[in-house]
PDB file of C-alpha atoms in Angstrom:
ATOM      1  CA  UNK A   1      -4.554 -25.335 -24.077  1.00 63.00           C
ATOM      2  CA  UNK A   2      -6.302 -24.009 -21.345  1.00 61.00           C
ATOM      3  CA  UNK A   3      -5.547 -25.660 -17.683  1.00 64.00           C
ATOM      4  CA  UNK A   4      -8.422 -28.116 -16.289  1.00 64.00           C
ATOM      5  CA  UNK A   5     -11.188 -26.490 -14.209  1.00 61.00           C
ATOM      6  CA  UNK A   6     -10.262 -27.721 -10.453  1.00 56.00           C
ATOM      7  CA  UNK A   7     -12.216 -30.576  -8.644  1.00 60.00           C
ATOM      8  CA  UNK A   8     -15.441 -29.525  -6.919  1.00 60.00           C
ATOM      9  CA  UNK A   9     -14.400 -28.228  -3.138  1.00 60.00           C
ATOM     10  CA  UNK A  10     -10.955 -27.979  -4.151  1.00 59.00           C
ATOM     11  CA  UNK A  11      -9.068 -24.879  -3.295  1.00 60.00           C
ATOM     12  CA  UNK A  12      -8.677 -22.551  -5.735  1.00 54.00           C
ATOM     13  CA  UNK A  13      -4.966 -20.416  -5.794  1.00 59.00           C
ATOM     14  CA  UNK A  14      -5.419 -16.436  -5.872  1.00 64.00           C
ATOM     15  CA  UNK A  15      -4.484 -15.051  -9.669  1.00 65.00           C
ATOM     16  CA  UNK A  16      -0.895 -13.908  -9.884  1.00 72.00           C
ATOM     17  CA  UNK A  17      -1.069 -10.093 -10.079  1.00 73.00           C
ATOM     18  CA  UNK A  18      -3.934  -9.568  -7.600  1.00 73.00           C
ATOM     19  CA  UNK A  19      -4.566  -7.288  -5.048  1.00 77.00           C
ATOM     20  CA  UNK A  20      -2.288  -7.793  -2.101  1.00 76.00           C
ATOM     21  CA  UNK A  21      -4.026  -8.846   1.183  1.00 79.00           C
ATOM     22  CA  UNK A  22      -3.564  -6.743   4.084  1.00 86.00           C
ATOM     23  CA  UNK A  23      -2.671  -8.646   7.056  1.00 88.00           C
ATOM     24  CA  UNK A  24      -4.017  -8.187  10.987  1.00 93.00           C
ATOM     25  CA  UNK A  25      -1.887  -6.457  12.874  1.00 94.00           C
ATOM     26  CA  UNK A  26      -1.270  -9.928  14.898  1.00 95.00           C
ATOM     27  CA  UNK A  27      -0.520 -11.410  11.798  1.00 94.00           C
ATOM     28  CA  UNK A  28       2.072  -8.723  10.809  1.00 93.00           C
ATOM     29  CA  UNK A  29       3.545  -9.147  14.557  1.00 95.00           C
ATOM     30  CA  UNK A  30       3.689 -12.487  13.744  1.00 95.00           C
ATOM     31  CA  UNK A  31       5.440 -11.994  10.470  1.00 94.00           C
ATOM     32  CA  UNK A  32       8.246  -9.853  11.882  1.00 95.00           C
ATOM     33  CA  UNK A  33       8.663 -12.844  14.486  1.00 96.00           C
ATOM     34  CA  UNK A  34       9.704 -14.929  11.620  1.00 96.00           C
ATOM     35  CA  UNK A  35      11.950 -12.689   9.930  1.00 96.00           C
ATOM     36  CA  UNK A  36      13.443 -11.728  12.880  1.00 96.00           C
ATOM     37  CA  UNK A  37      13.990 -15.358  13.786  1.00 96.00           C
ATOM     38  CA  UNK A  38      15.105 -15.831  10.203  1.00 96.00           C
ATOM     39  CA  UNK A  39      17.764 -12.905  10.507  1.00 97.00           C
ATOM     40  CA  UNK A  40      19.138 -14.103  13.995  1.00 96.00           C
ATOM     41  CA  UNK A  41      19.994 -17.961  12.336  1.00 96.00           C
ATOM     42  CA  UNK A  42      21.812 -16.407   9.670  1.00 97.00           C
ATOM     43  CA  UNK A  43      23.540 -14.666  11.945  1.00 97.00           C
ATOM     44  CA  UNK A  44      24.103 -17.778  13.635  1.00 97.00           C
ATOM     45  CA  UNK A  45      25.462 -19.199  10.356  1.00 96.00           C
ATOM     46  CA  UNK A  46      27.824 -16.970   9.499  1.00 97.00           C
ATOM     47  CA  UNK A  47      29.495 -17.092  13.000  1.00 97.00           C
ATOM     48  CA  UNK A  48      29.266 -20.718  12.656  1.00 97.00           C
ATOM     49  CA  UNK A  49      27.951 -20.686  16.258  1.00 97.00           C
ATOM     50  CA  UNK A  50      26.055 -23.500  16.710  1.00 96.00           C
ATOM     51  CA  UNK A  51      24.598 -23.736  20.103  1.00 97.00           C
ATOM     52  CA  UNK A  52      23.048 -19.996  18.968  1.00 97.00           C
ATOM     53  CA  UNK A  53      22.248 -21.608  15.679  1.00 96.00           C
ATOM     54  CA  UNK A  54      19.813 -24.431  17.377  1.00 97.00           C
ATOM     55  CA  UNK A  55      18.787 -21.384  19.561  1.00 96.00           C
ATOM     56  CA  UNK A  56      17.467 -19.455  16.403  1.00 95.00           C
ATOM     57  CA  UNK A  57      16.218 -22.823  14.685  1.00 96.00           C
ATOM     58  CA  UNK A  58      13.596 -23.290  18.178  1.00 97.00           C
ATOM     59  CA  UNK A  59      12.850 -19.628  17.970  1.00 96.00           C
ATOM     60  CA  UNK A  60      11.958 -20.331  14.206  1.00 96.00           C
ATOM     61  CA  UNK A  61       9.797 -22.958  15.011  1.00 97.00           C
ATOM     62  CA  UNK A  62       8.021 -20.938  17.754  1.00 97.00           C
ATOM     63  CA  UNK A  63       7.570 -17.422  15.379  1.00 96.00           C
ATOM     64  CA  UNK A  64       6.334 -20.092  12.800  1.00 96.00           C
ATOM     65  CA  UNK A  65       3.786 -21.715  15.167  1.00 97.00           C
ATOM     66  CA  UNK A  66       2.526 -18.501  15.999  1.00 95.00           C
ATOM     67  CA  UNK A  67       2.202 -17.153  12.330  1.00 94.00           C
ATOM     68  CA  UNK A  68       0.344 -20.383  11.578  1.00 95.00           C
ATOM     69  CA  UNK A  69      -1.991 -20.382  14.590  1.00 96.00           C
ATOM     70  CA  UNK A  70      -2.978 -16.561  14.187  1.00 93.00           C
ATOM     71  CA  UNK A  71      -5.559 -14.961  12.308  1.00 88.00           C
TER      72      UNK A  71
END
């Protein structure tokens, strides 16, 4: 059975499989941000530091903001 056609205005997901979309390079920047963030609360983690943990969580939060808010 085939799925339901979506509601009128409603957003429609990219097909699986598609081309990939090349990102701005401020959106790439703001990528690495996040994985860098990502890789420093890990690190955090594993050392079971926690004042550098909440230190990595913020800087999360701020690479995440950033990814969000550029274009």
């Amino acid at each position: 059975r085939a799925p339901a056609p979506p509601a009128p205005g409603a957003a429609v997901p990219p097909r699986p499989g598609g081309p990939p979309q090349q990102l701005s390079s401020a959106k790439a920047a703001a990528l690495q941000e996040v994985q860098d963030a990502m890789s420093g609360l890990q690190e955090a983690q594993r050392n079971g530091d926690f004042a550098q943990y909440g230190e990595a969580l913020q800087r999360l939060d701020d690479a995440m903001n950033r990814y969000s808010e550029t274009r």
